[in-house]
XYZ file of C-alpha atoms in Angstrom:
614
model
C -25.159 -2.151 4.956
C -25.664 -5.131 1.759
C -24.936 -7.389 -0.342
C -26.193 -7.046 -4.116
C -26.720 -8.871 -7.233
C -27.828 -7.631 -10.871
C -27.797 -9.231 -13.795
C -29.488 -8.208 -17.011
C -29.433 -11.111 -19.500
C -29.377 -10.068 -23.568
C -29.929 -13.401 -24.672
C -33.031 -13.849 -23.732
C -31.976 -17.455 -21.082
C -35.405 -18.568 -19.450
C -34.381 -18.930 -16.348
C -32.308 -16.099 -14.739
C -33.760 -17.016 -10.847
C -32.071 -19.985 -9.905
C -28.490 -18.612 -10.410
C -28.754 -15.530 -9.346
C -30.636 -16.899 -6.612
C -26.621 -19.979 -6.157
C -25.421 -15.983 -6.079
C -26.957 -14.007 -3.334
C -26.386 -17.322 -0.805
C -22.236 -16.355 -1.740
C -23.016 -12.788 -0.345
C -25.286 -14.098 3.015
C -22.545 -12.990 6.099
C -23.172 -9.201 4.307
C -26.744 -9.100 5.193
C -27.473 -11.964 7.826
C -31.438 -9.963 8.582
C -33.128 -10.937 4.845
C -32.974 -11.247 1.330
C -35.446 -10.545 -1.615
C -35.186 -10.801 -5.285
C -37.128 -9.038 -8.120
C -37.231 -9.689 -11.961
C -37.592 -7.244 -14.639
C -40.277 -8.485 -17.072
C -38.978 -7.185 -20.159
C -36.190 -7.263 -22.618
C -33.287 -7.591 -22.454
C -34.545 -9.429 -18.328
C -33.199 -8.351 -16.093
C -32.780 -9.472 -12.160
C -32.050 -7.750 -9.343
C -31.154 -9.756 -6.119
C -30.272 -8.206 -2.218
C -29.482 -10.007 1.282
C -30.256 -6.789 3.913
C -28.002 -5.355 7.180
C -30.744 -3.908 8.761
C -29.323 -0.160 10.154
C -31.993 2.130 9.431
C -35.606 1.623 10.220
C -34.882 -2.740 10.637
C -38.109 -3.560 9.790
C -39.362 -5.139 7.249
C -40.949 -2.251 4.793
C -37.489 -1.072 4.006
C -36.159 -4.411 2.480
C -34.951 -4.554 -0.595
C -34.897 -4.812 -4.043
C -37.884 -1.522 -2.733
C -40.446 -0.203 -5.671
C -41.036 2.923 -6.709
C -44.776 3.231 -6.993
C -44.742 7.043 -8.131
C -42.660 5.163 -10.678
C -42.088 1.929 -11.166
C -37.884 2.020 -10.643
C -36.196 -0.593 -7.937
C -33.222 -0.068 -6.200
C -31.358 -2.369 -4.786
C -28.100 -0.953 -2.723
C -25.378 -1.599 -0.178
C -24.016 1.496 1.701
C -25.217 4.683 4.473
C -26.615 7.256 3.196
C -26.093 9.531 6.175
C -27.111 12.675 5.001
C -30.610 11.282 4.857
C -32.866 13.275 7.043
C -31.520 16.534 5.476
C -32.022 15.406 1.781
C -35.577 13.350 3.089
C -36.666 17.181 3.902
C -35.629 18.894 -0.068
C -37.828 15.270 -0.516
C -40.519 16.519 1.370
C -40.692 19.522 0.162
C -41.440 19.205 -4.047
C -44.359 16.547 -3.162
C -42.826 13.633 -2.355
C -44.112 10.823 0.195
C -42.269 8.030 2.579
C -43.733 4.847 4.200
C -40.048 3.910 5.487
C -37.714 5.905 7.352
C -34.686 4.522 5.589
C -31.549 6.067 3.473
C -32.996 3.419 0.565
C -36.284 4.896 0.257
C -34.524 8.289 0.294
C -32.414 7.513 -3.108
C -35.563 5.840 -4.619
C -37.055 9.102 -4.797
C -34.297 11.832 -4.782
C -33.456 9.861 -8.495
C -37.568 9.719 -9.493
C -37.086 14.206 -8.578
C -32.873 14.659 -8.852
C -32.195 11.730 -11.377
C -27.978 11.677 -11.866
C -27.634 14.853 -9.634
C -29.021 13.245 -6.851
C -26.006 11.488 -6.416
C -23.273 14.713 -5.565
C -25.870 15.342 -2.723
C -25.533 12.609 -0.936
C -22.449 11.916 1.972
C -22.201 8.662 1.814
C -20.896 5.361 1.373
C -22.726 3.107 -1.670
C -22.735 1.427 -4.469
C -25.574 1.112 -6.091
C -28.010 -0.601 -8.868
C -31.297 1.105 -10.066
C -34.061 -0.640 -12.986
C -34.806 2.666 -14.627
C -38.559 1.667 -15.765
C -38.753 4.989 -18.655
C -35.085 4.474 -20.083
C -35.230 0.699 -19.439
C -31.611 1.754 -18.907
C -29.775 -0.010 -15.683
C -28.465 2.906 -13.703
C -25.375 1.566 -10.540
C -22.935 3.502 -9.313
C -20.701 3.942 -6.231
C -19.456 6.261 -3.706
C -17.148 9.353 -4.640
C -14.183 7.004 -3.072
C -15.556 3.659 -3.590
C -15.663 2.442 -0.759
C -18.238 0.269 -1.190
C -17.397 -2.226 -3.512
C -19.548 -3.293 -7.213
C -17.611 -6.157 -9.443
C -19.489 -6.091 -12.736
C -18.331 -9.323 -15.547
C -20.095 -8.310 -18.909
C -19.240 -10.447 -21.962
C -22.321 -9.053 -24.422
C -24.407 -11.556 -23.324
C -24.963 -11.338 -19.845
C -24.222 -8.362 -17.620
C -23.115 -9.272 -13.770
C -22.834 -6.530 -10.969
C -21.939 -7.633 -7.905
C -20.885 -6.607 -4.086
C -18.136 -9.601 -4.323
C -16.583 -11.399 -7.195
C -17.693 -14.354 -5.383
C -21.638 -13.922 -6.150
C -20.701 -13.947 -9.734
C -18.223 -16.396 -9.874
C -20.761 -18.371 -8.554
C -23.384 -17.292 -10.935
C -21.497 -18.364 -13.990
C -19.933 -21.495 -12.267
C -16.473 -20.772 -11.035
C -13.700 -18.163 -11.445
C -12.308 -17.457 -14.525
C -7.868 -17.683 -14.972
C -6.108 -15.089 -13.367
C -5.428 -11.357 -14.262
C -1.234 -12.011 -15.225
C -0.731 -8.672 -14.909
C -2.540 -7.628 -12.249
C -0.082 -10.464 -10.123
C 2.536 -9.312 -11.107
C 1.790 -5.435 -9.936
C 1.337 -6.873 -6.824
C 4.048 -8.942 -5.881
C 6.043 -6.199 -7.079
C 4.753 -3.140 -5.470
C 2.142 -5.008 -3.283
C -0.367 -2.846 -4.934
C -3.992 -4.334 -5.983
C -5.756 -1.810 -6.929
C -4.399 1.182 -8.531
C -6.554 0.091 -12.083
C -9.849 -1.288 -12.307
C -9.018 -4.244 -13.057
C -8.692 -7.482 -10.480
C -7.015 -10.527 -10.191
C -9.529 -12.526 -12.217
C -9.115 -12.040 -15.773
C -13.059 -10.033 -16.819
C -13.658 -9.423 -14.090
C -13.745 -5.603 -12.863
C -13.850 -2.828 -10.277
C -16.716 -0.356 -11.114
C -14.547 2.446 -10.821
C -16.125 5.079 -8.695
C -17.270 8.488 -9.225
C -19.596 8.127 -11.574
C -22.581 6.648 -12.899
C -22.801 4.131 -15.486
C -26.216 3.217 -17.430
C -26.263 -0.400 -19.248
C -28.853 0.268 -22.250
C -31.359 -2.748 -23.573
C -29.719 -2.808 -25.904
C -26.147 -3.471 -24.251
C -25.126 -0.179 -24.366
C -22.490 0.990 -22.116
C -22.790 5.637 -20.780
C -20.577 6.985 -17.852
C -20.959 9.805 -16.622
C -18.167 11.711 -13.814
C -20.444 12.668 -10.842
C -17.675 14.113 -8.754
C -14.262 15.929 -9.639
C -11.973 15.859 -6.884
C -9.783 19.349 -6.443
C -6.462 20.318 -7.281
C -4.662 22.299 -5.147
C -6.440 26.799 -5.978
C -9.591 25.268 -6.370
C -10.305 25.042 -2.756
C -9.455 26.742 0.808
C -6.341 24.039 2.536
C -7.367 23.134 5.387
C -6.247 23.978 9.030
C -6.552 23.150 12.321
C -9.958 24.509 13.188
C -11.292 23.400 10.239
C -9.758 19.969 9.865
C -11.136 19.784 14.238
C -14.635 21.392 12.572
C -15.093 18.705 10.060
C -14.343 16.060 11.597
C -17.100 16.037 14.277
C -19.310 17.331 12.213
C -18.724 13.552 10.022
C -18.309 11.540 13.031
C -21.372 13.189 14.529
C -23.118 11.740 10.591
C -22.001 8.218 10.933
C -23.219 7.354 14.896
C -26.228 8.014 13.543
C -28.654 4.091 13.296
C -31.507 2.344 15.033
C -28.990 -0.390 15.897
C -26.490 -0.365 18.225
C -22.814 1.307 17.379
C -19.051 0.688 18.886
C -16.315 2.452 17.558
C -12.137 0.457 17.300
C -9.713 1.727 19.293
C -6.074 0.681 19.352
C -4.733 2.937 21.895
C -3.390 5.730 19.475
C -4.402 8.824 17.531
C -6.573 8.264 15.156
C -9.173 5.456 16.800
C -8.784 7.567 20.243
C -9.704 10.537 18.667
C -12.866 9.328 17.173
C -13.952 7.403 19.733
C -13.854 10.429 21.523
C -15.903 12.525 19.285
C -17.919 10.556 19.721
C -18.450 10.115 22.659
C -19.415 13.495 22.767
C -21.652 13.561 20.312
C -23.189 10.446 21.984
C -27.013 11.991 22.909
C -29.628 9.980 22.239
C -30.578 5.960 22.038
C -29.645 6.478 17.901
C -27.237 8.323 18.542
C -25.103 6.898 20.656
C -21.823 5.280 20.733
C -22.057 1.875 23.244
C -19.101 0.266 23.043
C -15.159 0.581 22.430
C -13.130 -2.696 21.628
C -9.407 -3.092 21.714
C -7.224 -6.076 20.508
C -4.660 -7.741 21.770
C -2.504 -10.749 23.377
C -2.616 -14.237 25.293
C 0.529 -13.940 25.102
C 3.163 -11.725 26.837
C 6.251 -11.900 24.571
C 3.863 -9.428 22.222
C 3.761 -7.511 26.039
C 5.418 -4.151 23.499
C 2.683 -4.223 20.527
C 0.051 -4.982 22.879
C -1.845 -1.573 24.060
C -4.225 -2.262 25.339
C -3.086 -0.776 28.941
C -2.501 2.701 27.325
C -6.347 1.693 25.340
C -7.311 1.714 29.380
C -6.210 4.690 30.207
C -7.336 6.505 27.528
C -10.843 5.410 28.436
C -10.693 6.076 31.922
C -9.801 9.433 31.640
C -12.851 9.762 29.194
C -15.136 9.063 32.097
C -16.701 5.495 30.297
C -14.310 2.832 31.116
C -17.296 0.936 31.514
C -17.690 1.179 27.250
C -14.385 -0.457 26.392
C -14.442 -4.177 25.768
C -10.369 -6.056 25.041
C -10.827 -9.010 22.546
C -7.039 -11.341 22.782
C -6.278 -13.764 20.920
C -3.068 -16.070 20.486
C -1.402 -14.330 17.417
C -0.377 -17.287 15.539
C -3.517 -18.135 13.334
C -4.269 -21.759 12.437
C -4.008 -22.537 9.482
C -7.564 -22.381 9.433
C -7.969 -19.194 9.902
C -5.889 -18.102 7.813
C -7.768 -19.756 4.738
C -10.749 -18.451 6.089
C -9.611 -15.626 5.490
C -8.013 -15.381 2.291
C -11.060 -16.666 1.400
C -13.111 -13.618 2.907
C -10.427 -11.196 1.344
C -11.494 -12.568 -2.047
C -7.789 -11.597 -3.790
C -4.437 -11.584 -2.462
C -3.786 -8.792 -0.253
C -1.245 -7.016 0.888
C -0.433 -7.577 4.873
C -0.894 -10.761 7.879
C -1.610 -7.654 10.089
C -5.182 -8.178 8.698
C -5.974 -10.664 10.779
C -6.305 -8.396 13.536
C -9.486 -6.810 12.938
C -11.084 -9.618 11.079
C -11.336 -11.384 13.967
C -12.338 -8.492 16.753
C -15.056 -8.121 14.028
C -16.172 -11.407 15.054
C -16.024 -10.854 17.831
C -17.906 -7.360 18.438
C -20.559 -8.512 15.939
C -21.148 -11.291 18.503
C -21.286 -9.095 21.479
C -24.589 -7.623 19.337
C -22.936 -4.516 17.859
C -23.094 -3.367 13.876
C -21.977 -0.549 12.784
C -18.419 0.077 14.109
C -16.751 3.936 13.801
C -13.042 3.029 12.397
C -10.080 4.946 11.228
C -9.741 3.863 7.697
C -8.178 6.671 5.188
C -6.432 8.698 8.187
C -2.904 7.988 8.236
C -3.499 8.280 3.501
C -5.469 11.456 4.446
C -2.813 13.229 6.949
C 0.294 11.404 6.035
C 0.574 8.659 9.180
C 3.572 6.671 7.315
C 6.238 8.667 8.289
C 9.024 5.768 6.817
C 6.927 6.220 3.564
C 6.270 9.812 3.482
C 9.574 11.667 5.519
C 12.440 9.428 2.747
C 10.481 11.524 -0.785
C 10.340 15.124 1.533
C 14.904 14.335 1.649
C 15.254 13.154 -2.257
C 12.371 15.995 -3.018
C 14.759 18.771 -0.788
C 17.468 16.891 -2.556
C 16.534 16.771 -5.776
C 15.990 20.626 -4.870
C 19.041 20.877 -4.459
C 18.344 21.847 -0.127
C 20.988 20.308 1.524
C 19.687 21.854 5.316
C 16.704 21.012 4.730
C 17.398 17.312 3.942
C 19.921 17.103 6.524
C 17.057 18.360 8.777
C 14.639 16.084 8.552
C 17.266 13.035 8.884
C 18.270 14.180 11.514
C 14.992 14.018 13.053
C 15.070 10.497 15.480
C 12.329 9.114 13.270
C 13.605 8.751 11.043
C 14.093 5.834 9.302
C 17.569 6.400 7.339
C 17.853 2.575 5.705
C 15.018 3.756 3.667
C 16.433 6.454 2.327
C 18.124 4.501 -0.862
C 15.278 2.358 -1.299
C 13.548 5.672 -2.456
C 16.531 6.220 -4.423
C 17.371 3.418 -6.190
C 14.263 5.137 -8.485
C 16.248 7.371 -9.586
C 18.120 5.512 -11.278
C 18.092 3.509 -15.009
C 15.764 0.163 -15.678
C 17.929 -1.690 -16.121
C 19.653 -1.395 -12.358
C 16.162 -1.048 -10.399
C 15.400 -4.698 -12.248
C 18.330 -6.377 -11.621
C 18.588 -5.228 -8.110
C 14.423 -5.382 -7.513
C 15.272 -9.284 -8.820
C 17.972 -10.269 -6.661
C 17.552 -8.214 -3.665
C 12.985 -7.819 -2.709
C 11.417 -11.688 -1.819
C 8.351 -11.251 -3.283
C 9.644 -10.930 -6.588
C 12.488 -13.293 -6.336
C 9.533 -15.405 -5.449
C 8.052 -14.367 -9.308
C 8.125 -17.215 -12.167
C 10.167 -17.657 -14.877
C 7.398 -17.484 -17.246
C 6.054 -14.680 -15.316
C 9.063 -12.225 -15.639
C 9.226 -12.296 -19.177
C 5.517 -11.714 -20.743
C 5.013 -8.746 -17.907
C 8.570 -8.247 -17.177
C 7.595 -4.567 -19.697
C 5.733 -3.274 -16.447
C 8.428 -1.975 -14.730
C 8.172 0.940 -16.988
C 5.228 2.159 -15.405
C 6.117 0.605 -11.772
C 9.366 2.914 -11.905
C 7.555 6.311 -13.313
C 4.808 5.827 -9.928
C 7.741 5.436 -7.915
C 9.544 8.060 -8.649
C 6.645 10.655 -7.779
C 7.136 13.708 -5.680
C 5.734 13.282 -1.574
C 2.753 16.152 -3.306
C 2.117 13.463 -5.866
C 2.296 10.475 -4.228
C -0.135 11.993 -1.175
C -2.530 12.405 -3.429
C -2.161 8.950 -5.595
C -1.625 7.490 -1.888
C -5.216 8.755 -1.653
C -6.764 7.747 -5.076
C -5.286 4.573 -6.291
C -3.371 2.519 -4.724
C -2.765 2.339 -0.946
C -6.232 4.407 0.541
C -8.127 1.101 -2.083
C -6.517 -1.321 -0.963
C -6.577 -0.041 2.194
C -10.932 0.012 2.380
C -11.410 -3.222 -0.673
C -9.281 -5.273 2.679
C -12.011 -3.323 5.147
C -14.943 -4.182 3.801
C -14.659 -7.259 3.407
C -12.710 -8.278 6.562
C -16.192 -6.164 8.253
C -19.002 -7.282 5.869
C -17.844 -11.053 7.709
C -18.775 -10.693 9.651
C -22.610 -8.737 9.442
C -20.237 -5.561 10.978
C -21.012 -1.800 8.843
C -17.450 0.072 9.487
C -18.339 3.724 8.812
C -14.977 5.294 8.475
C -15.212 9.632 9.880
C -11.763 9.825 7.889
C -13.620 9.331 5.112
C -15.730 12.881 4.498
C -15.528 13.427 1.490
C -15.391 17.006 2.233
C -12.716 16.356 4.291
C -10.484 14.085 1.169
C -11.149 17.351 -0.712
C -9.450 20.184 1.962
C -6.792 17.820 2.553
C -6.300 17.527 -1.335
C -5.621 20.746 -1.090
C -3.420 21.026 1.427
C -0.105 20.817 1.266
C 2.229 17.789 2.048
C 4.956 19.235 5.036
C 1.992 20.979 6.174
C 0.177 17.558 7.103
C 2.782 15.194 7.246
C 4.393 17.209 9.477
C 8.718 16.919 9.833
C 9.140 14.936 13.830
C 5.958 13.695 13.614
C 3.089 11.793 11.373
C -0.079 13.652 11.245
C 1.529 16.924 12.303
C -2.198 19.148 11.343
C -4.137 16.577 12.691
C -2.024 16.555 16.555
C -1.828 20.371 16.640
C -6.640 20.361 15.964
C -6.411 17.911 19.290
C -3.622 18.911 20.910
C -5.746 20.733 23.219
C -8.342 17.901 24.270
C -6.574 15.053 24.100
C -3.472 13.714 26.741
C -0.390 13.860 25.004
C 0.181 10.246 26.082
C -1.814 10.295 22.737
C -0.962 13.832 21.185
C 3.005 13.735 21.197
C 3.268 9.637 21.035
C 5.216 9.553 17.467
C 2.607 6.573 15.549
C 1.854 3.845 17.403
C 1.335 0.328 16.720
C -1.416 -0.191 15.207
C -4.430 -3.897 15.312
C -2.128 -6.307 13.912
C 1.791 -5.586 14.469
C 2.788 -8.933 16.210
C 1.109 -11.438 12.880
C 2.902 -8.579 10.251
C 6.063 -8.990 11.459
C 5.669 -13.114 12.335
C 5.574 -14.569 8.775
C 7.520 -17.473 9.285
C 5.520 -18.341 12.343
C 2.740 -18.754 10.373
C 0.898 -21.926 9.620
C 2.451 -22.019 5.513
C 3.844 -25.130 4.722
C 1.068 -27.905 5.401
C -1.094 -24.613 2.918
C 2.275 -25.157 0.488
C 1.625 -28.893 0.119
C -0.384 -29.859 -2.769
C -0.848 -26.661 -4.549
C -1.881 -26.825 -8.406
C 0.854 -26.837 -10.599
C -0.574 -23.754 -12.437
C 0.572 -21.693 -10.246
C 4.285 -22.053 -11.019
C 2.447 -20.018 -14.539
C 3.098 -17.217 -11.712
C 4.801 -18.165 -8.807
C 8.324 -19.938 -7.976
C 7.209 -22.623 -4.448
C 10.416 -23.693 -4.166
C 11.784 -20.557 -4.124
C 9.248 -19.294 -1.731
C 9.816 -21.941 0.604
C 13.343 -21.496 0.686
C 12.980 -18.796 1.746
C 10.030 -19.080 3.745
C 12.937 -21.449 6.052
C 15.295 -19.579 5.607
C 15.440 -17.786 9.353
C 16.860 -14.181 8.285
C 12.940 -13.656 6.889
C 10.761 -11.892 9.256
C 8.426 -8.221 8.485
C 9.010 -9.317 5.028
C 7.215 -8.049 0.980
C 7.592 -12.148 1.247
C 4.451 -12.570 2.303
C 3.002 -10.933 -1.200
C 3.999 -14.069 -2.873
C 2.665 -16.478 0.180
C -0.608 -14.453 0.159
C -0.856 -15.154 -3.812
C -0.233 -18.721 -3.508
C -2.405 -19.301 -0.215
C -5.634 -17.173 -3.082
C -4.226 -19.628 -5.999
C -4.723 -22.881 -3.094
C -8.955 -21.233 -1.970
C -10.067 -20.311 -5.231
C -8.482 -22.744 -7.483
C -7.243 -25.972 -6.172
């Protein structure tokens, strides 16, 4: 995993390299193990830059940009191709000769032999750029889910592709203006990735699952290499298939030439990942060597500190020696909070990610470079009971299934207070809009100017909120929640030079989950019933039968007023007032009844604006 930049200049700029080098420096934390630059001396001039985090074949011979000796093609690549060894065997059979034991070289030869068909063969996560010598095209592509980031800014004179927006800004000499549509949507919904637009005008995220070609003349072509199935196109998951797919996904992601650890909260997802990794460990390059748990110093957070539960799990697994507990004070300093804001690069939906931000840094300090995590399990398999169970009741009521609705509402885990929240979206906009403006803290903080300019977007927001349970799960996986989770996870892990691997994001598992009925994934009493069933006979009942746990960063999420916001809301640029009513935000944060609240979204926007525009 690494950081990359590629620049294609159509304006005949004489010296691109210094600007590319400056932009590459902003990606240093993503790739602390090396730096490379390659210039294509053809018209239009193209420069590829790379910062390396060495995971497979740590020798310098596997450094990037990597040149194909047979074709002259050049590649920069961020990510990991987990099945690269089996792909290499196929390529060797066709006559390819390899100098390294890296997945990068497999991609280079794979492009030569298979062309655009290469990407459908890959199981992994990636963002890459290839300069194709034969055509002169600049080819760029992301994995099916967009686990690895890639951003594009193309003004017709210069096209810039980079792993992070900061690199584009450094190349351009500054950040473009904020995107008001994106800010409005985020403040109303908390979604940040539903479209390919970013919070910065003129910069977009490259859509996943497609291959793009930028020609010498500036023409862009795109072709999808993957389509997510609809129900009926594949066999749905059952417990046995889920167990087998996840077991293989963990085994594939365990292989590395550097030490591998797991995140262990003590809950279902992380316990399953850690359990399967321990079972699969069979060689120095295929072994789990640590399990890390986030915990608190303060006794007041004992109710959400799961370190004892995680320790008991590791003891029962017979490997307590691998367990590490990292403890922190729940409340960050102003400097630490602003460091997190800078690392994320865009507003983010929850302060709970402070926990993973800290944990990855602690893991890196102990010499680890790869971490297995449970990202995507909740979105894929229905882990959010407060989100999905009210939707199931709403669907039952819409269909006149009164007994089923009453049954669901009778479970002790059912969040009755949120049912009305879901039902409100069935009302006309003339009712919804004033209710949101009056009752939702993040919407209250929207400035009058932004509200007036963007309120027409409420119709699309309402339509999305009306999705039924089946539609909601699919949208959460492919458009809203999961892309948001993946973006936040990439930034917090790569800030520490950690390659985060998520077995639940194996595309084979995602495909099967997408065609499995929502009710079979979510369940009625607990969440993720299919996952619990799959591992009921292997894990302790205390893990399998316990409702969804609090997870990393639970205390931070519910201590909004105690965050060091006061000095950070002083001396803000006056232009922020075009988007946020700062006086209203301050009043609400001073309100003793404000704790866990959508008000964080408004605070996040204010801190983001301070960091990038002050």
